[in-house]
PDB file of C-alpha atoms in Angstrom:
ATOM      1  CA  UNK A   1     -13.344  85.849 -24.370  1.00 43.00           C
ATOM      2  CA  UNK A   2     -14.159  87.084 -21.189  1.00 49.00           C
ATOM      3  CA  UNK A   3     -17.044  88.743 -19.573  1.00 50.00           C
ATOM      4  CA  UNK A   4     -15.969  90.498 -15.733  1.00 51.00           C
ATOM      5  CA  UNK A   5     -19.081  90.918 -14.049  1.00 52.00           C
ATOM      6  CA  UNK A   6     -19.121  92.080 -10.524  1.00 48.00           C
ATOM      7  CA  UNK A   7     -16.226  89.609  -9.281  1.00 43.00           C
ATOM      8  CA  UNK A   8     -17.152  87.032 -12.032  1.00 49.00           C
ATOM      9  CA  UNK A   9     -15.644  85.534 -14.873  1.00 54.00           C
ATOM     10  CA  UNK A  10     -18.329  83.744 -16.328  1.00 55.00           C
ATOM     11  CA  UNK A  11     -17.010  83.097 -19.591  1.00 56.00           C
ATOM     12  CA  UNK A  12     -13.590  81.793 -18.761  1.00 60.00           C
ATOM     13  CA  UNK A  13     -11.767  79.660 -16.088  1.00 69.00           C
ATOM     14  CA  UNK A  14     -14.758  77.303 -16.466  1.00 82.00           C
ATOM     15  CA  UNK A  15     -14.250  74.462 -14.322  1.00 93.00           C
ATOM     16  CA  UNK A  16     -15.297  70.772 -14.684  1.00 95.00           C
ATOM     17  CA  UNK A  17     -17.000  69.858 -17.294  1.00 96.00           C
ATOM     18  CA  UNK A  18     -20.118  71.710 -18.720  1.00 96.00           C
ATOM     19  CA  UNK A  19     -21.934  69.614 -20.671  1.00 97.00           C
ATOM     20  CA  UNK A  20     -22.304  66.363 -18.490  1.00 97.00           C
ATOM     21  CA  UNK A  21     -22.781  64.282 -21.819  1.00 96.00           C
ATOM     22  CA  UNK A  22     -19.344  64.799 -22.183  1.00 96.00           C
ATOM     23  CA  UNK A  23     -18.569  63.025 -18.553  1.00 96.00           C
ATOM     24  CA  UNK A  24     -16.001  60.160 -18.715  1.00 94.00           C
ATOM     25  CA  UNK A  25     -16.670  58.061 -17.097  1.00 94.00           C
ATOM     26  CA  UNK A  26     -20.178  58.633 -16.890  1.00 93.00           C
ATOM     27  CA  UNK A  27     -21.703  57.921 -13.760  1.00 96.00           C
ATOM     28  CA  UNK A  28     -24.248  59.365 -11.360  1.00 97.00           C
ATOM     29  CA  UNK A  29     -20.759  60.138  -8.604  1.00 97.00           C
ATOM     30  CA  UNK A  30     -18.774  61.435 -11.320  1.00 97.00           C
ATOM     31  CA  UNK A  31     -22.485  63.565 -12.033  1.00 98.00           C
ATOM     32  CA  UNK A  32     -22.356  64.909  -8.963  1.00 98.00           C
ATOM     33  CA  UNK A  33     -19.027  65.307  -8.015  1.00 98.00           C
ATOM     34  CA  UNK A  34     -19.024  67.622 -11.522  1.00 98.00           C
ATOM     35  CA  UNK A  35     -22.078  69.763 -10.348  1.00 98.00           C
ATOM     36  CA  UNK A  36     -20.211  69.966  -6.879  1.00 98.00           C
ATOM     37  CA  UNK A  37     -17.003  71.146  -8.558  1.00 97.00           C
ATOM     38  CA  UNK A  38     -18.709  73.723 -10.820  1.00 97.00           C
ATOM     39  CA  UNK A  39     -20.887  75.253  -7.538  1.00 96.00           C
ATOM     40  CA  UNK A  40     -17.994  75.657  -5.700  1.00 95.00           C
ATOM     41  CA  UNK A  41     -16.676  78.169  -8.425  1.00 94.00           C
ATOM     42  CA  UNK A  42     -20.492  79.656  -8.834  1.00 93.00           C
ATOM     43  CA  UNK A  43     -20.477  77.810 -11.755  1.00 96.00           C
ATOM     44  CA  UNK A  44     -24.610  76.657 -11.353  1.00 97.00           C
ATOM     45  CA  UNK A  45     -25.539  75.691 -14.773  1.00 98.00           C
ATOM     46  CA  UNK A  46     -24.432  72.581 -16.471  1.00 98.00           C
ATOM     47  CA  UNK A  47     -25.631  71.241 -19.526  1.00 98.00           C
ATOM     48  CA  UNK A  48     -26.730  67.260 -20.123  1.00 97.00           C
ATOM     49  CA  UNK A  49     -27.505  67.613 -24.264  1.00 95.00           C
ATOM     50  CA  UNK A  50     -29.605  70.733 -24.593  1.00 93.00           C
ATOM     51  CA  UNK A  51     -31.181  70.283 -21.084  1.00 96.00           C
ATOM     52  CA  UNK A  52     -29.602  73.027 -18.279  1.00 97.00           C
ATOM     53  CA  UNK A  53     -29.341  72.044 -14.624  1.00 97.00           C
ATOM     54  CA  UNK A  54     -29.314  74.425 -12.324  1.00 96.00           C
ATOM     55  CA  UNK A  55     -27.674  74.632  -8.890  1.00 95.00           C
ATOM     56  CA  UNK A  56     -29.578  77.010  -6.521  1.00 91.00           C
ATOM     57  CA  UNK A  57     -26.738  78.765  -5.026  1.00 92.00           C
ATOM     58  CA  UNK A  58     -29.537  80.679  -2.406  1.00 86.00           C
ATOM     59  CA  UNK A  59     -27.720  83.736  -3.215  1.00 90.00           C
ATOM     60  CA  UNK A  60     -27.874  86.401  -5.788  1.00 89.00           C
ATOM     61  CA  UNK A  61     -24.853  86.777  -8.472  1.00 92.00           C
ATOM     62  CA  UNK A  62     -24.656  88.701 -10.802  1.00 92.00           C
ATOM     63  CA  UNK A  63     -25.229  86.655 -13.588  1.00 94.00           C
ATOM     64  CA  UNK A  64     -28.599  88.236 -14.910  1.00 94.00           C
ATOM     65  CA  UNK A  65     -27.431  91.460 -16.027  1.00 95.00           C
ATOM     66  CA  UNK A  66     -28.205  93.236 -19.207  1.00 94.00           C
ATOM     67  CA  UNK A  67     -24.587  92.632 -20.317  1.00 95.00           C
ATOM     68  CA  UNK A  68     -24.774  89.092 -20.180  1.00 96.00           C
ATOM     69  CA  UNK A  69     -28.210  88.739 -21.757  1.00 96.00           C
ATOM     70  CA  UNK A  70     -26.681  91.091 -24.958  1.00 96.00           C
ATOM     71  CA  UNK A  71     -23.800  87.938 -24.476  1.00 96.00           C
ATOM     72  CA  UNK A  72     -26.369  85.633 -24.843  1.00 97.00           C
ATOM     73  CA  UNK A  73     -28.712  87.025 -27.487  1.00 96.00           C
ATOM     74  CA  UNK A  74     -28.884  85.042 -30.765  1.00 95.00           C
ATOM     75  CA  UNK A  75     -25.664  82.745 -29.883  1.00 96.00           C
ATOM     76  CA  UNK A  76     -25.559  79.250 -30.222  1.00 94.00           C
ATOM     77  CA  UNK A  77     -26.747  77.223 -27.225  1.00 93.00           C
ATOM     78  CA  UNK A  78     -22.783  75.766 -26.911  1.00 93.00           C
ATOM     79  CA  UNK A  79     -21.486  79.151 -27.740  1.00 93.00           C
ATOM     80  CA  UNK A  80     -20.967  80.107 -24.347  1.00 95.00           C
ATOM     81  CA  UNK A  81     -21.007  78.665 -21.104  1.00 96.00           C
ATOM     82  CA  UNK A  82     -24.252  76.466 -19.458  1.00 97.00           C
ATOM     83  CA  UNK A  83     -26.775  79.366 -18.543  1.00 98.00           C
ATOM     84  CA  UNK A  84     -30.438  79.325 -18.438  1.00 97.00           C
ATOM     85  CA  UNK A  85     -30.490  82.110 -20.854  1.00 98.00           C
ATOM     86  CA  UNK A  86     -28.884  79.684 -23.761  1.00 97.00           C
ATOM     87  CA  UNK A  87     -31.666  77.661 -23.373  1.00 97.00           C
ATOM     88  CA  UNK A  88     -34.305  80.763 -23.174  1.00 96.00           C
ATOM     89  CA  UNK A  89     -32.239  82.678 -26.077  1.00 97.00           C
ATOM     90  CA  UNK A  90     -32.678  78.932 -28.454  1.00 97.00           C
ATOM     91  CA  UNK A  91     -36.538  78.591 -27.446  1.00 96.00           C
ATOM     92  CA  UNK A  92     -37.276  82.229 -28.590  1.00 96.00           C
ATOM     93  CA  UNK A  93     -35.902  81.869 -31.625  1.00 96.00           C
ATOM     94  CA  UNK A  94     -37.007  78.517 -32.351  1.00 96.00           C
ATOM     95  CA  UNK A  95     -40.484  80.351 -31.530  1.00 95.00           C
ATOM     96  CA  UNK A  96     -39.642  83.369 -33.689  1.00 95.00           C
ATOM     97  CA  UNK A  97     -37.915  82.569 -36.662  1.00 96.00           C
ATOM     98  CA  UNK A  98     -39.440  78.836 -37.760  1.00 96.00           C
ATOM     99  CA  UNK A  99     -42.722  78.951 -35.691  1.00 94.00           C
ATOM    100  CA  UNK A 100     -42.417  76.303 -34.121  1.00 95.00           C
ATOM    101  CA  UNK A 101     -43.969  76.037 -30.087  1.00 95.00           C
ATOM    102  CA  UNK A 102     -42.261  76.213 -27.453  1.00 95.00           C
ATOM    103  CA  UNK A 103     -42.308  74.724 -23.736  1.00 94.00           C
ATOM    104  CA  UNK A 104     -39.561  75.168 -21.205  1.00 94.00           C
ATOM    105  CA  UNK A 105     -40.473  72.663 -17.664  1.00 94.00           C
ATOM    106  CA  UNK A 106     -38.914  73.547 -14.996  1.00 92.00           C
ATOM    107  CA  UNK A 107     -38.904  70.990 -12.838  1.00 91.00           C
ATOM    108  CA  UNK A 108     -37.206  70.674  -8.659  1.00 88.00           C
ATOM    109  CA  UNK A 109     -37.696  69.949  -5.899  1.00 85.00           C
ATOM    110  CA  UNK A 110     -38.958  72.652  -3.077  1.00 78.00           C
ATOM    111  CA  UNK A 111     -36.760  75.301  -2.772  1.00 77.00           C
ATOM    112  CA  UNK A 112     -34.766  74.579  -6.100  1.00 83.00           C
ATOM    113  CA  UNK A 113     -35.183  77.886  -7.441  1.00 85.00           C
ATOM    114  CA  UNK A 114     -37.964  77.022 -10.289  1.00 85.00           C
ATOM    115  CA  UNK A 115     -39.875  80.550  -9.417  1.00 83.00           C
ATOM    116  CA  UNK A 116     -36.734  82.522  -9.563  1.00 87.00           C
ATOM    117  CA  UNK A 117     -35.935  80.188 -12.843  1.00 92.00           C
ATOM    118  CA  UNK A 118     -38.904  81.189 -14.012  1.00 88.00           C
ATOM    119  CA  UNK A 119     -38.316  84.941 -13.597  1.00 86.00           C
ATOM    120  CA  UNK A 120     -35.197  84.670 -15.185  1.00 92.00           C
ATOM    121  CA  UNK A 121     -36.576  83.396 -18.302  1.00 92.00           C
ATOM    122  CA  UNK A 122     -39.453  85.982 -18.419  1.00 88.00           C
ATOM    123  CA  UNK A 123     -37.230  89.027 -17.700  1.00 89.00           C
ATOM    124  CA  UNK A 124     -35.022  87.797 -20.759  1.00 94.00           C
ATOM    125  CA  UNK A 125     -37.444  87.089 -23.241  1.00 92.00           C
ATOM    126  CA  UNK A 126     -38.703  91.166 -22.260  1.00 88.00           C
ATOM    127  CA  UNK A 127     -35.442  92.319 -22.962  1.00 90.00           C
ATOM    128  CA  UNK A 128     -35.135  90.523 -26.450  1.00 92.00           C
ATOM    129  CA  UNK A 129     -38.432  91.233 -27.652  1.00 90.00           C
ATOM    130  CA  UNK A 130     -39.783  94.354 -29.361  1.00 86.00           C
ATOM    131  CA  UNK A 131     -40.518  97.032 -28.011  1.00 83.00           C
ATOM    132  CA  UNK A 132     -43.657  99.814 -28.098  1.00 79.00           C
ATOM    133  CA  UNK A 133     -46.622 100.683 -26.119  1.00 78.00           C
ATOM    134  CA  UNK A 134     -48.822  98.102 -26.182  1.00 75.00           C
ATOM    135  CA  UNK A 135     -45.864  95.582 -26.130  1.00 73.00           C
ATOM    136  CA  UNK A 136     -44.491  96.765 -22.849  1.00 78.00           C
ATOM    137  CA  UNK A 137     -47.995  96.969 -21.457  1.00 78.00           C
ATOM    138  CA  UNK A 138     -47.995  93.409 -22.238  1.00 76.00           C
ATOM    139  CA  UNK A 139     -44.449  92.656 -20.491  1.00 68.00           C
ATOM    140  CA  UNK A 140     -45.008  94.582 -17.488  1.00 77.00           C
ATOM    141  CA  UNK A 141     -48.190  92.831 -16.744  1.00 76.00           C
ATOM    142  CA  UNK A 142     -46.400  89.560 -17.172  1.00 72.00           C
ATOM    143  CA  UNK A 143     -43.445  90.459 -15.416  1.00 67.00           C
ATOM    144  CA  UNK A 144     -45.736  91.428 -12.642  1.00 74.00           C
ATOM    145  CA  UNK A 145     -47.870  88.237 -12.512  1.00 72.00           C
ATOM    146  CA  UNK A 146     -45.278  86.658 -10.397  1.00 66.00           C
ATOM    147  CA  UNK A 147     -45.341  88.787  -7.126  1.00 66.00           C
ATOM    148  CA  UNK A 148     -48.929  89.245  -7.321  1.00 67.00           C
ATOM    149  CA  UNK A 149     -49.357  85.323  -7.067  1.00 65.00           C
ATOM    150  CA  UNK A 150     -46.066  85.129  -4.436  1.00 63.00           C
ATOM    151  CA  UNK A 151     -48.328  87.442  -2.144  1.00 63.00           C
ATOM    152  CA  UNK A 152     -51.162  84.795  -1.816  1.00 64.00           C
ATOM    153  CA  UNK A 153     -49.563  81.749  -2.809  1.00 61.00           C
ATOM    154  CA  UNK A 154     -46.060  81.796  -1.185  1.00 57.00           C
ATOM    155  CA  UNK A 155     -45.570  80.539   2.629  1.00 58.00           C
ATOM    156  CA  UNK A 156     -42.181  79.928   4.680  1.00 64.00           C
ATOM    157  CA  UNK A 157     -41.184  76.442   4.740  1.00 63.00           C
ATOM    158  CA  UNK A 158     -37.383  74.540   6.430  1.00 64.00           C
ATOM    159  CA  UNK A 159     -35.706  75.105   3.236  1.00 63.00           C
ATOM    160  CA  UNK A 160     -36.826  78.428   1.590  1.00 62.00           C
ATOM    161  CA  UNK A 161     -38.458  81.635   3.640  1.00 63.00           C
ATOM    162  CA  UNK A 162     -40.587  82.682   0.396  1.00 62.00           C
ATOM    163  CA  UNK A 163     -41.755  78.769  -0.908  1.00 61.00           C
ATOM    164  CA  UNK A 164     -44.556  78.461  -3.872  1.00 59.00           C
ATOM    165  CA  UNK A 165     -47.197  76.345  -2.569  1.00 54.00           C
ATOM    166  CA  UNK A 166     -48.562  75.832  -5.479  1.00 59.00           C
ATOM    167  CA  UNK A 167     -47.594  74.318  -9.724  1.00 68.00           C
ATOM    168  CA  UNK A 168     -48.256  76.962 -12.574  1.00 74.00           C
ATOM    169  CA  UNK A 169     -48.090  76.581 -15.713  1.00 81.00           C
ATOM    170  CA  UNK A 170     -47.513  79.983 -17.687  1.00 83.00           C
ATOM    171  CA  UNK A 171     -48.419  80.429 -21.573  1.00 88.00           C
ATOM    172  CA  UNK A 172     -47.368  83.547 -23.448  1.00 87.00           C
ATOM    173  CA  UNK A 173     -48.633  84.102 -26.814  1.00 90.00           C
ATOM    174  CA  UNK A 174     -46.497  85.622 -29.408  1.00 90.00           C
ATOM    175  CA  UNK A 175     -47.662  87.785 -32.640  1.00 92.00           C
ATOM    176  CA  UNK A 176     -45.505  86.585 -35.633  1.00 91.00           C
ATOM    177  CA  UNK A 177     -42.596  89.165 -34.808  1.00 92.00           C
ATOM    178  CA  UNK A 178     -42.038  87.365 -31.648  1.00 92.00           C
ATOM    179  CA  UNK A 179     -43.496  90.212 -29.498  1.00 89.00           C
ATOM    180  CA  UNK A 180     -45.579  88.996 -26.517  1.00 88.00           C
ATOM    181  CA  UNK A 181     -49.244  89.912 -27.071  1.00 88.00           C
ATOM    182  CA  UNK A 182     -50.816  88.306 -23.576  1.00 84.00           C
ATOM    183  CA  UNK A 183     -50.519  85.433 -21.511  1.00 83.00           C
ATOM    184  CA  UNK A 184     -52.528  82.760 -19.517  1.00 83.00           C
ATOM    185  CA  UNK A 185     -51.109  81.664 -15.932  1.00 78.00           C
ATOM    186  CA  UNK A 186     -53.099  78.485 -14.364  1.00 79.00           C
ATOM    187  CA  UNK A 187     -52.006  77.145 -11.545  1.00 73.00           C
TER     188      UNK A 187
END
């Protein structure tokens, strides 16, 4: 199966190996030297277990399309290639269908991309979740939470023009059809 987007082929010609568990032999150069191999062919997610590390490529690519999160909707985490929205697409339903909570950390150093991570995983639990009204009231504010605390929050730093300055911790609360009802951001 294949999936073109823009001048990507994200779900074939995967290179290295995509779930580091599987690494042989397994050690922190043969690690790296996998990530390094998989960035070099924008490949920027790689799985250890069901944990997803992400590459910060400091460029956009088009893998955060509406095409890829229909791809990634309601699939198996090892369905398809390493992607944050696997691991977004398995919390939501873990949320949804056998109540259970939930907690994604995203965790980096400056300038590893956990704001944009972050964004990522909001804008695709929006698109998978109902819709209506008072529901998309709900999503834009949330969706919207981010620049509005990038505008006093955010300064220029060596590695990354548009740094956080500051930890958050987000909480969205879901009614039982997994539809976001509100959310608390402290920071």
């Amino acid at each position: 199966m294949a999936l073109h987007v823009g001048t990507l082929q994200i779900f074939e010609n995967n290179v290295g190996v995509s779930d580091a568990v599987l690494l042989d032999p397994m050690t922190e150069e043969a690690f790296i030297d996998n990530l390094v191999k998989r960035f070099e062919h924008q490949q920027i997610y790689t799985y250890i277990g069901n944990v997803v590390v992400s590459v910060n490529p400091y460029e956009k690519l088009p893998l955060y399309t509406h095409a890829v999160i229909e791809e990634y909707r309601s699939r198996n985490i090892y369905e398809l290639p390493p992607h944050i929205y696997a691991i977004t697409d398995d919390a939501y339903r873990s949320m949804r269908d056998k109540n259970l909570d939930q907690c994604i950390i995203i965790s980096g150093e400056s300038g590893a991309g956990k704001t944009e991570a972050s964004k990522v995983i909001m804008q695709y639990v929006a698109e998978v979740s109902g819709k209506g009204q008072d529901i998309d009231r709900v999503k834009e504010q949330l969706l919207q939470s981010n620049p509005v605390l990038e505008a006093f929050g955010n300064a220029k730093t060596t590695r990354n023009d548009n740094s956080s300055r500051f930890g958050k911790y987000m909480d969205i609360e879901f009614d039982f059809k997994g539809d976001p009802v509100g959310g608390v951001i402290t920071n």
